[in-house]
mmCIF file of N, CA, C and O in Angstrom:
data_model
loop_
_atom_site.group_PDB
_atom_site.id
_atom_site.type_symbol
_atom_site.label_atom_id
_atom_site.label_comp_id
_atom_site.label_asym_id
_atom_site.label_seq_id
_atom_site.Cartn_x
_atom_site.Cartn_y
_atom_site.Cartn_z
ATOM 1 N N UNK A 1 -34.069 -58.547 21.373
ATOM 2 C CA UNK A 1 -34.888 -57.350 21.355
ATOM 3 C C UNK A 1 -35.764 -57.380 20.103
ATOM 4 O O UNK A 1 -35.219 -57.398 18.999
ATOM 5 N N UNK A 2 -37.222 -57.388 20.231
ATOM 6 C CA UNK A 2 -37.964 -57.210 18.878
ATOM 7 C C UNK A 2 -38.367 -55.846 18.922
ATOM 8 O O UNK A 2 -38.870 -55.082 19.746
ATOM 9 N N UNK A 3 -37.907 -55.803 17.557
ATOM 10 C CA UNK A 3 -38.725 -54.056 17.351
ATOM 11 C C UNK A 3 -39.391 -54.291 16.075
ATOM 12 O O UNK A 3 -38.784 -54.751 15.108
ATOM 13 N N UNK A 4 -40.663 -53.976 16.052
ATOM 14 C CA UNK A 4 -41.831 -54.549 14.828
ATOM 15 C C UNK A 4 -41.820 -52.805 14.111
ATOM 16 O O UNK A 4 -41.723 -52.699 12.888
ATOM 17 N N UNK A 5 -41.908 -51.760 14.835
ATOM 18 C CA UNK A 5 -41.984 -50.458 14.336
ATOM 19 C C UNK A 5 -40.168 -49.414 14.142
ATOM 20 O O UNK A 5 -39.303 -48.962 14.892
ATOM 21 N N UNK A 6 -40.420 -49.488 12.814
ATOM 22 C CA UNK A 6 -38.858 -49.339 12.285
ATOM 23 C C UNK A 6 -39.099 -47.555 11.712
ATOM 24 O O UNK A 6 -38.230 -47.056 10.997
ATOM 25 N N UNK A 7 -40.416 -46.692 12.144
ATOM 26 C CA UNK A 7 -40.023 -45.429 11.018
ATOM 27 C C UNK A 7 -38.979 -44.384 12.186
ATOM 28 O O UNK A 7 -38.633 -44.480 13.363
ATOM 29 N N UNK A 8 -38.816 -43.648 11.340
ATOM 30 C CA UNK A 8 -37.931 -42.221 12.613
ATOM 31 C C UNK A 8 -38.976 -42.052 13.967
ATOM 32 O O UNK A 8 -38.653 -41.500 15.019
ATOM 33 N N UNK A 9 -39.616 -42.348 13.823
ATOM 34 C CA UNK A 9 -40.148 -41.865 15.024
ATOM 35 C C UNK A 9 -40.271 -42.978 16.138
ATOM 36 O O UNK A 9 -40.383 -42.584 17.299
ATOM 37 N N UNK A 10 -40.259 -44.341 15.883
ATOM 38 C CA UNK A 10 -40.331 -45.447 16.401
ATOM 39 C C UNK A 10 -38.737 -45.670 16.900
ATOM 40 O O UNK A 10 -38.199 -46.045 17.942
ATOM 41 N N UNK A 11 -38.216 -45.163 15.371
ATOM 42 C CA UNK A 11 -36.111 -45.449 16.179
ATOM 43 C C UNK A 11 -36.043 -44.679 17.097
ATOM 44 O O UNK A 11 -35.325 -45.100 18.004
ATOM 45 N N UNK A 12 -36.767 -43.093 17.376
ATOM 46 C CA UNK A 12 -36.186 -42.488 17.843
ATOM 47 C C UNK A 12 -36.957 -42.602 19.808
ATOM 48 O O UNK A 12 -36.532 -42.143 20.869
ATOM 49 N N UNK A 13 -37.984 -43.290 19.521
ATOM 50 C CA UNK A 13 -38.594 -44.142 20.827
ATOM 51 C C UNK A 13 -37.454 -45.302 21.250
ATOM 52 O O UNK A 13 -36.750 -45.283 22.260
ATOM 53 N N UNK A 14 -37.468 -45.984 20.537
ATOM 54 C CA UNK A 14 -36.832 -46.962 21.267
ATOM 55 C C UNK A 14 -35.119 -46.722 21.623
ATOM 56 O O UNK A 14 -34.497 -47.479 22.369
ATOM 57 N N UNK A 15 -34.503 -45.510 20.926
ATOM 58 C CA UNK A 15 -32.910 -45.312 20.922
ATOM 59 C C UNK A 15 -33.554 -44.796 22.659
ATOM 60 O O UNK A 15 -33.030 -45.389 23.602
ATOM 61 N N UNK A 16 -34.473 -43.899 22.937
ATOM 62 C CA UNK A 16 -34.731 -43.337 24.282
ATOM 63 C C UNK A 16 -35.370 -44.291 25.305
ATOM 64 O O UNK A 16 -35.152 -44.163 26.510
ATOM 65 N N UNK A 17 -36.127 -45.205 24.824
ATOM 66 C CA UNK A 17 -36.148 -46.191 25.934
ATOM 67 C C UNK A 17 -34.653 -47.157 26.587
ATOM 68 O O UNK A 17 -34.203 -47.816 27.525
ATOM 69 N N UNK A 18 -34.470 -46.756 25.622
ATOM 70 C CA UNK A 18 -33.032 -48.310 25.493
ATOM 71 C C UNK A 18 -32.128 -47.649 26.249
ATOM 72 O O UNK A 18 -31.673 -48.288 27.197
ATOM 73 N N UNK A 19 -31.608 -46.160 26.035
ATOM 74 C CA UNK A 19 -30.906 -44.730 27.252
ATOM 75 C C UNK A 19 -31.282 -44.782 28.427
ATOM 76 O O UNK A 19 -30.481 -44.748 29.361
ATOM 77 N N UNK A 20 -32.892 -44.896 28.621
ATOM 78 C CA UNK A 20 -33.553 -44.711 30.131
ATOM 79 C C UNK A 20 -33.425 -45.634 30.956
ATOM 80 O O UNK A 20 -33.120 -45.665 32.148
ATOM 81 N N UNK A 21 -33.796 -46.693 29.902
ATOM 82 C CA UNK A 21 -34.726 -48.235 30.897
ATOM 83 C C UNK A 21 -33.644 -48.881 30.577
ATOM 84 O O UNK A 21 -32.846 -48.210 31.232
ATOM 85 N N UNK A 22 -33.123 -49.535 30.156
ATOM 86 C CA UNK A 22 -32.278 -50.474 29.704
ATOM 87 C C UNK A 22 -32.752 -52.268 29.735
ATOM 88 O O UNK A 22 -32.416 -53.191 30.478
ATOM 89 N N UNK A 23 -33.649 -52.186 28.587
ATOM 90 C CA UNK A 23 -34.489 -52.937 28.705
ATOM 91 C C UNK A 23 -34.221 -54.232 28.592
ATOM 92 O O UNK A 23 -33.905 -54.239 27.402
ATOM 93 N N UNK A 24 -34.111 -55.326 28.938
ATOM 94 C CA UNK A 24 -34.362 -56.407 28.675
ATOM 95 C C UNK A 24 -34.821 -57.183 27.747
ATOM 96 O O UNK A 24 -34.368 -58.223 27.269
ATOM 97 N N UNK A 25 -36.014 -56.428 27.473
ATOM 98 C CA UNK A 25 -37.158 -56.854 26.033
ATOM 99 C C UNK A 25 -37.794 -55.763 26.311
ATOM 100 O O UNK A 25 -38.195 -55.179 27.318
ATOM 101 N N UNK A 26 -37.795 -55.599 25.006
ATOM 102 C CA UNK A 26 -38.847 -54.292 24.231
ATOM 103 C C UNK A 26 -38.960 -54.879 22.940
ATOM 104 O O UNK A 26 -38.067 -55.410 22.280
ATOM 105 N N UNK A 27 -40.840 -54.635 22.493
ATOM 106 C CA UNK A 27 -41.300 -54.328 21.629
ATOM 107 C C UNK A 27 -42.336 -53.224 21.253
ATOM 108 O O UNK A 27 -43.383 -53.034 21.871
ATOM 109 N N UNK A 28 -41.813 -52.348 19.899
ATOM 110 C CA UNK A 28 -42.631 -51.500 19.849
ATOM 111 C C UNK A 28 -43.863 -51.657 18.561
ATOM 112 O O UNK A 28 -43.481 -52.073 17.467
ATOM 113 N N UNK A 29 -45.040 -51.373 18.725
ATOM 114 C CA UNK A 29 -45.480 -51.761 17.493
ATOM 115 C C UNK A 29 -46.297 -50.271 17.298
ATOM 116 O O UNK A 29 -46.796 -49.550 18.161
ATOM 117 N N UNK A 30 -46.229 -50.095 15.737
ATOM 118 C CA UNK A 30 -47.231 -48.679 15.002
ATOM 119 C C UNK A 30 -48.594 -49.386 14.963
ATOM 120 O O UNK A 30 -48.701 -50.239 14.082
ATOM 121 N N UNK A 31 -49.465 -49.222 15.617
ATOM 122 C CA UNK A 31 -50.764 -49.132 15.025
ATOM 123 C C UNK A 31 -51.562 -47.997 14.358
ATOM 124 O O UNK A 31 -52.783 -48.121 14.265
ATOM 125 N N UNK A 32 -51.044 -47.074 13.964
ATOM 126 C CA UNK A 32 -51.463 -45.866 13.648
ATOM 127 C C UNK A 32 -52.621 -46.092 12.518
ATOM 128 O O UNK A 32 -53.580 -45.326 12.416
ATOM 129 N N UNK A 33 -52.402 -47.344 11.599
ATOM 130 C CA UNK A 33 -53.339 -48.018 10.643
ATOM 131 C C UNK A 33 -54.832 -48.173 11.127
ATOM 132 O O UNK A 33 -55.868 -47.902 10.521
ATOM 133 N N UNK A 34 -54.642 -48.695 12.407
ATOM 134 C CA UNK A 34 -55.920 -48.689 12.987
ATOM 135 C C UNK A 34 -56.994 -47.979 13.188
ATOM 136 O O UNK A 34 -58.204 -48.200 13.209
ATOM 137 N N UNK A 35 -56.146 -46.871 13.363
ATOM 138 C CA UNK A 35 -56.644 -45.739 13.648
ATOM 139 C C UNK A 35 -57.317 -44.174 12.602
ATOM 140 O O UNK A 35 -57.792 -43.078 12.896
ATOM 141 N N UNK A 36 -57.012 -44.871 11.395
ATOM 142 C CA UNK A 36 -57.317 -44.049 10.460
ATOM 143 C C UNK A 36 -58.960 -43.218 10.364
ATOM 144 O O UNK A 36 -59.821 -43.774 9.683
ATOM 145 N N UNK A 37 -59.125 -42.571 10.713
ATOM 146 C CA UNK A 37 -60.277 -41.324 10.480
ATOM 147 C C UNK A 37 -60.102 -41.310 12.526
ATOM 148 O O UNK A 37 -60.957 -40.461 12.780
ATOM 149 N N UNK A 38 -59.865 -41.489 13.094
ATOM 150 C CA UNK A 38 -59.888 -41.071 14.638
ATOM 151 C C UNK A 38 -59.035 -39.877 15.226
ATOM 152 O O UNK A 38 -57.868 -39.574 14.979
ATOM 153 N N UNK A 39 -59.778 -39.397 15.916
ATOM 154 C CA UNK A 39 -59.001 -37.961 16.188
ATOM 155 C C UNK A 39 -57.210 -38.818 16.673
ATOM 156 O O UNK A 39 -56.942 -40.015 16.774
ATOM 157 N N UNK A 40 -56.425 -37.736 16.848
ATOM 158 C CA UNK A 40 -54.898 -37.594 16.600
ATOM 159 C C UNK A 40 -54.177 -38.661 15.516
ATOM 160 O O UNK A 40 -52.968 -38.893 15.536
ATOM 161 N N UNK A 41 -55.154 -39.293 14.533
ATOM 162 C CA UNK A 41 -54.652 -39.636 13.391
ATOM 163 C C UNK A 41 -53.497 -38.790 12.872
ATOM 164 O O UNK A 41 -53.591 -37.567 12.769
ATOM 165 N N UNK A 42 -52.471 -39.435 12.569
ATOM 166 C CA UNK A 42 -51.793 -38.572 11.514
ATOM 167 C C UNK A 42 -51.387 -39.260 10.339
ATOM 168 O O UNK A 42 -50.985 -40.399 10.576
ATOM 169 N N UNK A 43 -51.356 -38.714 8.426
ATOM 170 C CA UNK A 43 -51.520 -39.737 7.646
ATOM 171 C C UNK A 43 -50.237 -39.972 7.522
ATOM 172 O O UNK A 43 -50.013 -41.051 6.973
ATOM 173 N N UNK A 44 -49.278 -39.351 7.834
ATOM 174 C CA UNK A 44 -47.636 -39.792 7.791
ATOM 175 C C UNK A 44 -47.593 -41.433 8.625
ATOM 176 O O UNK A 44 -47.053 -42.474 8.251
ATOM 177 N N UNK A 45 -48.269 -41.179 9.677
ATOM 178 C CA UNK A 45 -48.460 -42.738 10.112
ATOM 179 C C UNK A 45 -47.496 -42.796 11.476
ATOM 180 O O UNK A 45 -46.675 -41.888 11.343
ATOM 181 N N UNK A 46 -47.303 -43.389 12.535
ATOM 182 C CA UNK A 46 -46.750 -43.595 13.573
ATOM 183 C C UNK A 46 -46.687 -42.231 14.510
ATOM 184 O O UNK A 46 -45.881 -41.362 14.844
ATOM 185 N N UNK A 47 -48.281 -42.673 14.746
ATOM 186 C CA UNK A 47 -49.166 -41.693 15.853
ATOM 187 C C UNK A 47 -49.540 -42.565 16.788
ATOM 188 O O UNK A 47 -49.478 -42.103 17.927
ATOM 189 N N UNK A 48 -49.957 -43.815 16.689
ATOM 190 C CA UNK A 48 -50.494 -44.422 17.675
ATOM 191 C C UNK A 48 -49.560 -45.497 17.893
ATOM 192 O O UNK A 48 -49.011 -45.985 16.905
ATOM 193 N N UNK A 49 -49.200 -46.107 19.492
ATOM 194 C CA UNK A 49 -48.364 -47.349 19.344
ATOM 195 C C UNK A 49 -48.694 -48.043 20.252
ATOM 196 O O UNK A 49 -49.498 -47.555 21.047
ATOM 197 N N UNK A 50 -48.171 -49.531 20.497
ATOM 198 C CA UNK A 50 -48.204 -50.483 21.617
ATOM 199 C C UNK A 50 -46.501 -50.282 21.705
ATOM 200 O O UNK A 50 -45.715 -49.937 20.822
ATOM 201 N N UNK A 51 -46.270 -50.634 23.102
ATOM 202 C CA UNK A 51 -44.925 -50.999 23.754
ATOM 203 C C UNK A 51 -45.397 -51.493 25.062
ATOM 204 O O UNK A 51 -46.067 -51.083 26.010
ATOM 205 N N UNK A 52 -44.409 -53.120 24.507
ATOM 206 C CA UNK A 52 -44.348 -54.123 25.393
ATOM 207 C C UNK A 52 -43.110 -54.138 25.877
ATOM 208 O O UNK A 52 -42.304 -54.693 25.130
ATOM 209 N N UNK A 53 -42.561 -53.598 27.160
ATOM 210 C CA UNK A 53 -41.101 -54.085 27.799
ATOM 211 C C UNK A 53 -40.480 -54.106 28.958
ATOM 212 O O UNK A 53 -41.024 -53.751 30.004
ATOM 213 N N UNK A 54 -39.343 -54.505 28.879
ATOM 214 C CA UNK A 54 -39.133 -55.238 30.586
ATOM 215 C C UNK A 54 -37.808 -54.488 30.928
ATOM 216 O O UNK A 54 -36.852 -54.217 30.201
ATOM 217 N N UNK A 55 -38.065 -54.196 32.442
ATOM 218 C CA UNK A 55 -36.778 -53.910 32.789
ATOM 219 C C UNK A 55 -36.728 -53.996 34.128
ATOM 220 O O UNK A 55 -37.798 -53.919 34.732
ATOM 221 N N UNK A 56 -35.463 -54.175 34.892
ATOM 222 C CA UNK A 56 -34.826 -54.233 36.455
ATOM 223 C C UNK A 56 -35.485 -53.261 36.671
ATOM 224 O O UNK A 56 -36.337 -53.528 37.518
ATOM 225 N N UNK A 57 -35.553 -51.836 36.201
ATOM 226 C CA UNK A 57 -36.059 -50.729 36.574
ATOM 227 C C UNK A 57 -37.733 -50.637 37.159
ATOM 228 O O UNK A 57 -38.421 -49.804 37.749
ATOM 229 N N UNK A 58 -37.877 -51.785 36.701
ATOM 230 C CA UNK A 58 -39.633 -51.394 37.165
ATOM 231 C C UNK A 58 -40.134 -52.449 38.265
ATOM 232 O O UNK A 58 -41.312 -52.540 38.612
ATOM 233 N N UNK A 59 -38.860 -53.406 38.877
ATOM 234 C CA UNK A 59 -39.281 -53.754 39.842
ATOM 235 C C UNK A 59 -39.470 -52.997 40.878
ATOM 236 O O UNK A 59 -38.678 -52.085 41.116
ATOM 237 N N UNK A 60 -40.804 -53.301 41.862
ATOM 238 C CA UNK A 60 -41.100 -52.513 43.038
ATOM 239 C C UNK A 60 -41.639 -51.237 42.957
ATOM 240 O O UNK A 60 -41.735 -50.493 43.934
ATOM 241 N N UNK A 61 -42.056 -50.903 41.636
ATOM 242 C CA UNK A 61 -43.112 -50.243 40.940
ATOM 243 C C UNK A 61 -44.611 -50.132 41.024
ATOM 244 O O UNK A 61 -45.133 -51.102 41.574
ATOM 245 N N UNK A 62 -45.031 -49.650 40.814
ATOM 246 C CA UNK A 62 -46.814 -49.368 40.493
ATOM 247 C C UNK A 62 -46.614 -49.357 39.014
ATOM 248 O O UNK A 62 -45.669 -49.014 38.303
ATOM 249 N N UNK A 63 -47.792 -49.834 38.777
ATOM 250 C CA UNK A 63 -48.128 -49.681 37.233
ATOM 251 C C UNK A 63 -48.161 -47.852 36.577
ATOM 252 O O UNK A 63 -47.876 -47.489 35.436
ATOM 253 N N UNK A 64 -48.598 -47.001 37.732
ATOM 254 C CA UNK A 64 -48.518 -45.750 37.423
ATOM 255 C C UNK A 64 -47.342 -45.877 37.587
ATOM 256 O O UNK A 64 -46.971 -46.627 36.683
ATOM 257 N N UNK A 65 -46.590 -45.629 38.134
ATOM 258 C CA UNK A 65 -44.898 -45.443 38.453
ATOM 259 C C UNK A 65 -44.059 -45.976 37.044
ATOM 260 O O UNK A 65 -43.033 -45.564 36.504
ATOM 261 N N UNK A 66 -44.843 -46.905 36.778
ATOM 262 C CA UNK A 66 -43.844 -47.410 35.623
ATOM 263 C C UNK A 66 -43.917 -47.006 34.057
ATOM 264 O O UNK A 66 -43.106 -47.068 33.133
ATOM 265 N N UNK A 67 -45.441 -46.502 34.195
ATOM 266 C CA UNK A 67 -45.844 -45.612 32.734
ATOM 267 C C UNK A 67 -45.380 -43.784 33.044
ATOM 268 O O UNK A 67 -45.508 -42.899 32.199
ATOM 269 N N UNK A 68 -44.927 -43.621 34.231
ATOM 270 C CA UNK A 68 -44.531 -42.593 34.445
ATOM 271 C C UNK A 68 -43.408 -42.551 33.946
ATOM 272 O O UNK A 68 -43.259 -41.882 32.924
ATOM 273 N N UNK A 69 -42.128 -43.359 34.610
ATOM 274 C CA UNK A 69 -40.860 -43.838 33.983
ATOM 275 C C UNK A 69 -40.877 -43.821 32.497
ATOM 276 O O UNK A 69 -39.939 -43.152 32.066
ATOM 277 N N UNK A 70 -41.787 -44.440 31.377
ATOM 278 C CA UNK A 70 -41.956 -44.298 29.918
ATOM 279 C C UNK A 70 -41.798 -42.803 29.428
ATOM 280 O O UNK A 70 -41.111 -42.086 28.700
ATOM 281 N N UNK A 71 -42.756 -42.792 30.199
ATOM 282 C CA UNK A 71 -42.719 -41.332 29.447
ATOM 283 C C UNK A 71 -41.673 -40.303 29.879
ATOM 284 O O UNK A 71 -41.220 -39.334 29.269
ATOM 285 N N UNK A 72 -41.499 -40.624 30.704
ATOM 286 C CA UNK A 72 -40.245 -39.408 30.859
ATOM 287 C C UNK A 72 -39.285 -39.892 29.876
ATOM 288 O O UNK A 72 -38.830 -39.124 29.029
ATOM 289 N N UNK A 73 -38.978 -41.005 29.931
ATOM 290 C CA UNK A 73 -37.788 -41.216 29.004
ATOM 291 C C UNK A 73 -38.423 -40.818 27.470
ATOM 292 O O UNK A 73 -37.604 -40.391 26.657
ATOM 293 N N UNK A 74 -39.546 -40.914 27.129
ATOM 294 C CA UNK A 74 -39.894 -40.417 25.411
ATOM 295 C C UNK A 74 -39.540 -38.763 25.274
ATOM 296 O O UNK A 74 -39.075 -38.216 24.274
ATOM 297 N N UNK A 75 -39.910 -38.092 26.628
ATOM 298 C CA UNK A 75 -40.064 -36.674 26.670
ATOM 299 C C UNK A 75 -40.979 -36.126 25.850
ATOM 300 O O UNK A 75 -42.120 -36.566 25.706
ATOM 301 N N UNK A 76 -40.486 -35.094 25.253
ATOM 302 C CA UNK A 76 -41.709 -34.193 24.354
ATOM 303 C C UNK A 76 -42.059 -34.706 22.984
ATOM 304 O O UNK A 76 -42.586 -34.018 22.109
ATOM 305 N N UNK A 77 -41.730 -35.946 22.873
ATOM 306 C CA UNK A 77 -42.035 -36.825 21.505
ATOM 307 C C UNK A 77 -43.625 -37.083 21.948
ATOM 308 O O UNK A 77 -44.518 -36.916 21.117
ATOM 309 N N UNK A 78 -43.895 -37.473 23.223
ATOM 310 C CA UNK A 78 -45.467 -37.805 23.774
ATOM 311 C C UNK A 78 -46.180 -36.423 23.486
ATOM 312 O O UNK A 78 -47.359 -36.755 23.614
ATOM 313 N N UNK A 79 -46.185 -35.458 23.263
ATOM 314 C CA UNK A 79 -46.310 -33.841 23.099
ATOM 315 C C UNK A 79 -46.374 -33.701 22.173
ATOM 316 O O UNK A 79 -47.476 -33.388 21.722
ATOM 317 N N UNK A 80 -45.333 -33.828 21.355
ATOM 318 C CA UNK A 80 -45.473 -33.556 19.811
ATOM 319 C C UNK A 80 -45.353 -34.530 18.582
ATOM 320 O O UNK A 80 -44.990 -34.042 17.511
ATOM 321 N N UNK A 81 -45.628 -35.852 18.659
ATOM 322 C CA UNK A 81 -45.711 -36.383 17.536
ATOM 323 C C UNK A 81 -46.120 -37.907 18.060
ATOM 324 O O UNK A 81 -46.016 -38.783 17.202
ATOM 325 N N UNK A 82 -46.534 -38.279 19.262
ATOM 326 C CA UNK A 82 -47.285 -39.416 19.559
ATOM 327 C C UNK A 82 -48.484 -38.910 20.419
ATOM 328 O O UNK A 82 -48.789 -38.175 21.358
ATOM 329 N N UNK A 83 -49.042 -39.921 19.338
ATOM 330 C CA UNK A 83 -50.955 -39.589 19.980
ATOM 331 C C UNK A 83 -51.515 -40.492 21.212
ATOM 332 O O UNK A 83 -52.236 -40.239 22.177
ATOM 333 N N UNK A 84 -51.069 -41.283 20.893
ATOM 334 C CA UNK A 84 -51.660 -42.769 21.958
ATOM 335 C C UNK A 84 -50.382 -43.795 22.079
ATOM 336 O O UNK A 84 -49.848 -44.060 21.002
ATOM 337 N N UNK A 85 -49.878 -44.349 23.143
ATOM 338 C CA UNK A 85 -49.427 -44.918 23.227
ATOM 339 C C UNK A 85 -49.759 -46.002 24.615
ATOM 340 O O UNK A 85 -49.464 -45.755 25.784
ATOM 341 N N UNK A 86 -50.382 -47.121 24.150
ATOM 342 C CA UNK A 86 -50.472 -48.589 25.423
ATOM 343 C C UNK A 86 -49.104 -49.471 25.591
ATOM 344 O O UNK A 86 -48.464 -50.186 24.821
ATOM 345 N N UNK A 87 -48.964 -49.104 26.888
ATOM 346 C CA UNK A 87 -48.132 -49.584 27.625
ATOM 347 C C UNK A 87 -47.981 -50.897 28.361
ATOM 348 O O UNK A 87 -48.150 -50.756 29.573
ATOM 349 N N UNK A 88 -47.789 -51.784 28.087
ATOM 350 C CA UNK A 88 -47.342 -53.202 29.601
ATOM 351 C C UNK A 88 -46.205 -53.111 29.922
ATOM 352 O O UNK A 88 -45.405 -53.559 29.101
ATOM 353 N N UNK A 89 -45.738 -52.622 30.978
ATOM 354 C CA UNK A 89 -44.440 -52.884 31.418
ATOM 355 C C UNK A 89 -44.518 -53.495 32.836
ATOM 356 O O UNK A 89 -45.347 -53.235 33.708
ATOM 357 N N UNK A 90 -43.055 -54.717 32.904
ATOM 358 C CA UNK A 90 -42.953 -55.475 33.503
ATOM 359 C C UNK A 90 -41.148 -55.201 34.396
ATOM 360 O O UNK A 90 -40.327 -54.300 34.224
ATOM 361 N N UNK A 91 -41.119 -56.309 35.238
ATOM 362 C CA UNK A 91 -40.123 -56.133 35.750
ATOM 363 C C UNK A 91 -39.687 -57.689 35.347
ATOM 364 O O UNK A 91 -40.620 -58.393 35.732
ATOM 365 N N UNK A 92 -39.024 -58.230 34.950
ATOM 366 C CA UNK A 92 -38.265 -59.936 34.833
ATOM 367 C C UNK A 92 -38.480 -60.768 35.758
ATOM 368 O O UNK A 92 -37.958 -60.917 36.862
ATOM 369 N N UNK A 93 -39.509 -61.443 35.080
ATOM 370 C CA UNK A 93 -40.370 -62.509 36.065
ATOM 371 C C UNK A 93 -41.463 -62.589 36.311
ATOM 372 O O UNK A 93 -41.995 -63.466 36.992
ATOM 373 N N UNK A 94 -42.140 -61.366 35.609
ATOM 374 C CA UNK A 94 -43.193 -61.166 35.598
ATOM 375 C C UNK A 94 -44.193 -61.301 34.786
ATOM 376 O O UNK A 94 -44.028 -60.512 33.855
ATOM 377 N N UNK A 95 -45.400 -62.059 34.632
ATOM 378 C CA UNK A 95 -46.307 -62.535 33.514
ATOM 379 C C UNK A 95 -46.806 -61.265 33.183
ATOM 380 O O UNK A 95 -47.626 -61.142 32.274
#
């Protein structure tokens, strides 16, 4: 499992992906750096993210279906303290 984004708010993403999905591979990364002067900036930092990950769960999925699945498992963290988050999710076996 790589996890590149280590603050409370990144543990507290991935402790809820890892509950929902039961992932295979996950990586989460903060780009929030990137993003500095862009609206939902925040300067505490880990506002914006990438998550790359895999699970049994998303075979036989839609790509909507499967960013749907994400987010339910983040819940009101997408609401109140993540601004942007890009998604690839895969099912095992899948490029």
């Amino acid at each position: 499992m790589d996890t590149t984004a280590t603050g409370p708010v990144a543990t507290e993403m991935l402790k809820r992906l890892d509950s929902a999905l039961s992932p295979s591979r996950i990586a989460l990364t903060d780009d929030s750096e990137k993003h500095r002067g862009h609206g939902g900036y925040n300067p505490a930092g880990e506002s914006h993210f990438s998550l790359e990950i895999e699970s049994e769960l998303f075979t036989g999925k839609s790509r909507v279906e499967r960013q749907r699945l994400v987010y339910r498992a983040l819940g009101e963290l997408m609401h109140e303290r993540v601004h942007a988050l890009q998604i690839r999710a895969r099912a095992p076996g899948e490029e």
